[in-house]
XYZ file of C-alpha atoms in Angstrom:
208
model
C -45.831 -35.727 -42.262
C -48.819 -37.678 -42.148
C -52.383 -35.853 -41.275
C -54.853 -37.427 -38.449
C -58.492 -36.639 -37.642
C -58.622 -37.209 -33.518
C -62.142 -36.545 -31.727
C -63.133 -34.185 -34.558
C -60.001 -32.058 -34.744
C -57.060 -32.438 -37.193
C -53.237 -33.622 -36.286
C -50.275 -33.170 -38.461
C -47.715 -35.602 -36.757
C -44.409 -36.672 -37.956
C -43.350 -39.596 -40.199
C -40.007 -40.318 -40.025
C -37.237 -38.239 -38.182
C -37.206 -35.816 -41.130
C -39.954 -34.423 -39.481
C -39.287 -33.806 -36.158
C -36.491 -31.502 -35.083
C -34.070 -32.124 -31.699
C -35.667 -29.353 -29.908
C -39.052 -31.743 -30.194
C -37.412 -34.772 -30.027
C -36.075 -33.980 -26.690
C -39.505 -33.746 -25.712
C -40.634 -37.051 -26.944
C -37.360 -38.160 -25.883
C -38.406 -37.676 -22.001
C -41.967 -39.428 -22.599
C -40.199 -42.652 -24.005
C -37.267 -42.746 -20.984
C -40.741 -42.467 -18.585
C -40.807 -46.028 -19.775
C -37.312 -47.781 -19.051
C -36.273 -51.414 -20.054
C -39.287 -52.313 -22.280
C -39.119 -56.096 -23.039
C -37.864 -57.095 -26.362
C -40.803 -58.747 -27.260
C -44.295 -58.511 -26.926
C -46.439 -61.091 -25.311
C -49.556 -61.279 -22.678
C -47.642 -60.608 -19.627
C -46.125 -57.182 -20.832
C -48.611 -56.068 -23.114
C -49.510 -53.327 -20.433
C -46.051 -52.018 -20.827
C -46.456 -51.211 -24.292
C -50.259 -49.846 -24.194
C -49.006 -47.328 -21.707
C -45.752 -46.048 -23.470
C -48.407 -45.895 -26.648
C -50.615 -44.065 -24.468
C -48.152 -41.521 -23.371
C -46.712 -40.902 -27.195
C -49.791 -40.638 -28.316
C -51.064 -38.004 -25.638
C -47.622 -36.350 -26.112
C -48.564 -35.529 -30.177
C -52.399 -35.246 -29.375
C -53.180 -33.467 -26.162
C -56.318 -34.640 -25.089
C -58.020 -35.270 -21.865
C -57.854 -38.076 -20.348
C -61.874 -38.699 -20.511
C -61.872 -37.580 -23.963
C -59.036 -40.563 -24.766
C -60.939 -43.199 -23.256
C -63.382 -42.669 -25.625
C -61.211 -42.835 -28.824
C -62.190 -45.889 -31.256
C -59.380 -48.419 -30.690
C -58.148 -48.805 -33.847
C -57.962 -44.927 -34.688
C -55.270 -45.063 -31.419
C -53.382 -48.234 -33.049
C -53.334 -46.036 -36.683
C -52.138 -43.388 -35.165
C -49.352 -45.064 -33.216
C -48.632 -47.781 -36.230
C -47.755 -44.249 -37.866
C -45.588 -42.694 -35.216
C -43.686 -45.950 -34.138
C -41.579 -44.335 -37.628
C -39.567 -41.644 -35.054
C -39.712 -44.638 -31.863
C -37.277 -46.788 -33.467
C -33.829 -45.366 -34.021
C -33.112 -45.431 -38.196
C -30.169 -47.486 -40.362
C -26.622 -46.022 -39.650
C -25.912 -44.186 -43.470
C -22.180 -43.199 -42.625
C -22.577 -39.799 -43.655
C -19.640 -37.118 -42.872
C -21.254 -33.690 -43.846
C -24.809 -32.576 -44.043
C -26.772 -29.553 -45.346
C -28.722 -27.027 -43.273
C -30.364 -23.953 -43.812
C -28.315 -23.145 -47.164
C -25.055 -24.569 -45.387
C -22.979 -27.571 -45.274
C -21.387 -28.469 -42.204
C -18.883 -31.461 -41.556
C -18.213 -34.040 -39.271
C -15.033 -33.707 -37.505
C -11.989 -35.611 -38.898
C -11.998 -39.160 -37.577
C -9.827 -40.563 -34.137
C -6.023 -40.855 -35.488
C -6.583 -39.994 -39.166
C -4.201 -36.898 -38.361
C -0.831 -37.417 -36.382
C -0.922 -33.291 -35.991
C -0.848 -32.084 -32.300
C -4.230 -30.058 -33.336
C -5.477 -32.682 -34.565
C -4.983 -35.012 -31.714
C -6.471 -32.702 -29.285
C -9.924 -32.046 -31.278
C -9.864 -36.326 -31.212
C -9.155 -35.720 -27.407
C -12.304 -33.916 -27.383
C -14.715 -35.626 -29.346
C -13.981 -38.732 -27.469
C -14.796 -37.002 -23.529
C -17.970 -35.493 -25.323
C -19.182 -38.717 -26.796
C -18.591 -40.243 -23.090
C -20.837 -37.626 -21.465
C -23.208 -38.247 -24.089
C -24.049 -41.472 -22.601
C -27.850 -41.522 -21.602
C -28.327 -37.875 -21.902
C -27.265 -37.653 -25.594
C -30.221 -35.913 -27.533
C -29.956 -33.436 -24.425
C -27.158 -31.990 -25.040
C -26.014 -33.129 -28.679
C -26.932 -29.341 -30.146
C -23.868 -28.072 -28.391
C -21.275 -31.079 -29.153
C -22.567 -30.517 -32.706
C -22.209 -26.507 -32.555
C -18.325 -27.655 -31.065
C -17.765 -30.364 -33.905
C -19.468 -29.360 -36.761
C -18.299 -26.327 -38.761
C -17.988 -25.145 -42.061
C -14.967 -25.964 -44.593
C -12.148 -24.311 -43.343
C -13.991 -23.024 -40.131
C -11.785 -22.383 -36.843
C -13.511 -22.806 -33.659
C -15.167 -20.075 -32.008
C -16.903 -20.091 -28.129
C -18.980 -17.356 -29.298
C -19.873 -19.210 -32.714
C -20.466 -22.069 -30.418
C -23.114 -20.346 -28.255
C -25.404 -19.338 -31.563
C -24.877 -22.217 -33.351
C -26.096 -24.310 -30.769
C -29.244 -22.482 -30.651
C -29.688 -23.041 -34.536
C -28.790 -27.029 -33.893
C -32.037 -27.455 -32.146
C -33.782 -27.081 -35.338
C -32.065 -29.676 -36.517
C -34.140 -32.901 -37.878
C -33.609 -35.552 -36.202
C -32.597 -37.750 -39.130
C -28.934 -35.838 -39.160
C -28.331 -35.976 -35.086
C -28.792 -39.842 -35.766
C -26.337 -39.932 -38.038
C -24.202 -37.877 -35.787
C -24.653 -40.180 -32.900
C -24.046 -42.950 -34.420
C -20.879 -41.232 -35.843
C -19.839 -40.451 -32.182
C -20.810 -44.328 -31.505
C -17.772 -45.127 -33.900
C -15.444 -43.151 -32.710
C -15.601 -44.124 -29.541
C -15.505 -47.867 -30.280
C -12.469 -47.035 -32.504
C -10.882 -45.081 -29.700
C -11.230 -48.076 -27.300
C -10.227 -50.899 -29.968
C -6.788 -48.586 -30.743
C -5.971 -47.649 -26.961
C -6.526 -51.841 -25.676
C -4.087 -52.548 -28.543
C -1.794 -49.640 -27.557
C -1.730 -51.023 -23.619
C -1.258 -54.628 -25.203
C 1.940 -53.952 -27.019
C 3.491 -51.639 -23.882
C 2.398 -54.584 -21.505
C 4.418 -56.650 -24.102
C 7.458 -54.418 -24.435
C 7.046 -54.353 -27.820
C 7.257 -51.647 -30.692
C 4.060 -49.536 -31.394
């Protein structure tokens, strides 16, 4: 967390995703989608694009007025969003497979086709549909695909464990769900790689 002084009141605003949870990220989330297909690249002609996604973030942390923000030195704005750009930009994929929360460690499902078991092949089945709804809407509905996915060693699944755990998820940082999306990310490119090879071979008449 990083601490701010803003029109003589003081901020404590997150740093990296370790500080913000989903529950808030969802949030902030909904500010930066106000602002669809932002240029790659900064220059003259799109500046204004930027400025007002900055704007909005900024306004999103800080509540202020909008008289009271025109008034705000420049540069304290630019420090302030300089600082913040930290939970904008979506972090490096660590390939995690378990994480710790609230005194417990919970664990990524079992990767697509690791298991031949019938189980097995269904919770694939499932992970795969969820990670295609995802699309778009992900961070708004993550908590529950989590609460479904992620259990404890050993855990069986549970529709009423489900329902509470979800609740719990939205505290999660944001760092983990990252990891977790990205996670989903590769299962679903996995999926698609495996099932294009599997059409191949039948198109082929050949042995799988």
């Amino acid at each position: 967390m990083f601490k701010a002084e803003i029109a003589g009141k003081n901020y404590t605003l997150p740093s990296g995703y370790r500080d913000i949870t989903l529950g808030d990220y969802i949030k902030l989330h909904n500010v930066i989608e106000a602002h669809p297909e932002l240029p790659s690249k900064v220059n003259s002609s799109n500046e204004h694009k930027f400025l007002a996604l900055y704007k909005d973030v900024f306004l999103h942390f800080i509540p202020l007025s909008e008289d009271v923000f025109n008034k705000i030195p420049k540069d304290d704005v630019a420090n302030v969003c300089n600082m913040l750009n930290a939970v904008l930009i979506p972090p490096k994929q660590e390939g995690i497979q378990q994480f710790e929360f609230e005194g417990e460690t919970y664990y990524f499902p079992k990767p697509v086709y690791e298991e031949e078991t019938f189980g097995a092949y269904i919770e694939s089945s499932h992970l795969l549909s969820v990670s295609k709804e995802l699309e778009g809407k992900e961070f708004a509905v993550i908590a529950e695909h989590m609460a479904i996915m992620c259990r404890k060693k050993n855990e069986e699944y549970s529709d009423k464990l489900v329902k509470k755990r979800k609740e719990v998820f939205k505290r999660l940082p944001m760092n983990i769900v990252w990891q977790y999306s990205f996670f989903l990310s590769r299962q679903k490119q996995t999926y698609e790689s495996n099932m294009k090879h599997y059409l191949r071979i039948k198109q082929l008449n050949l042995p799988s």
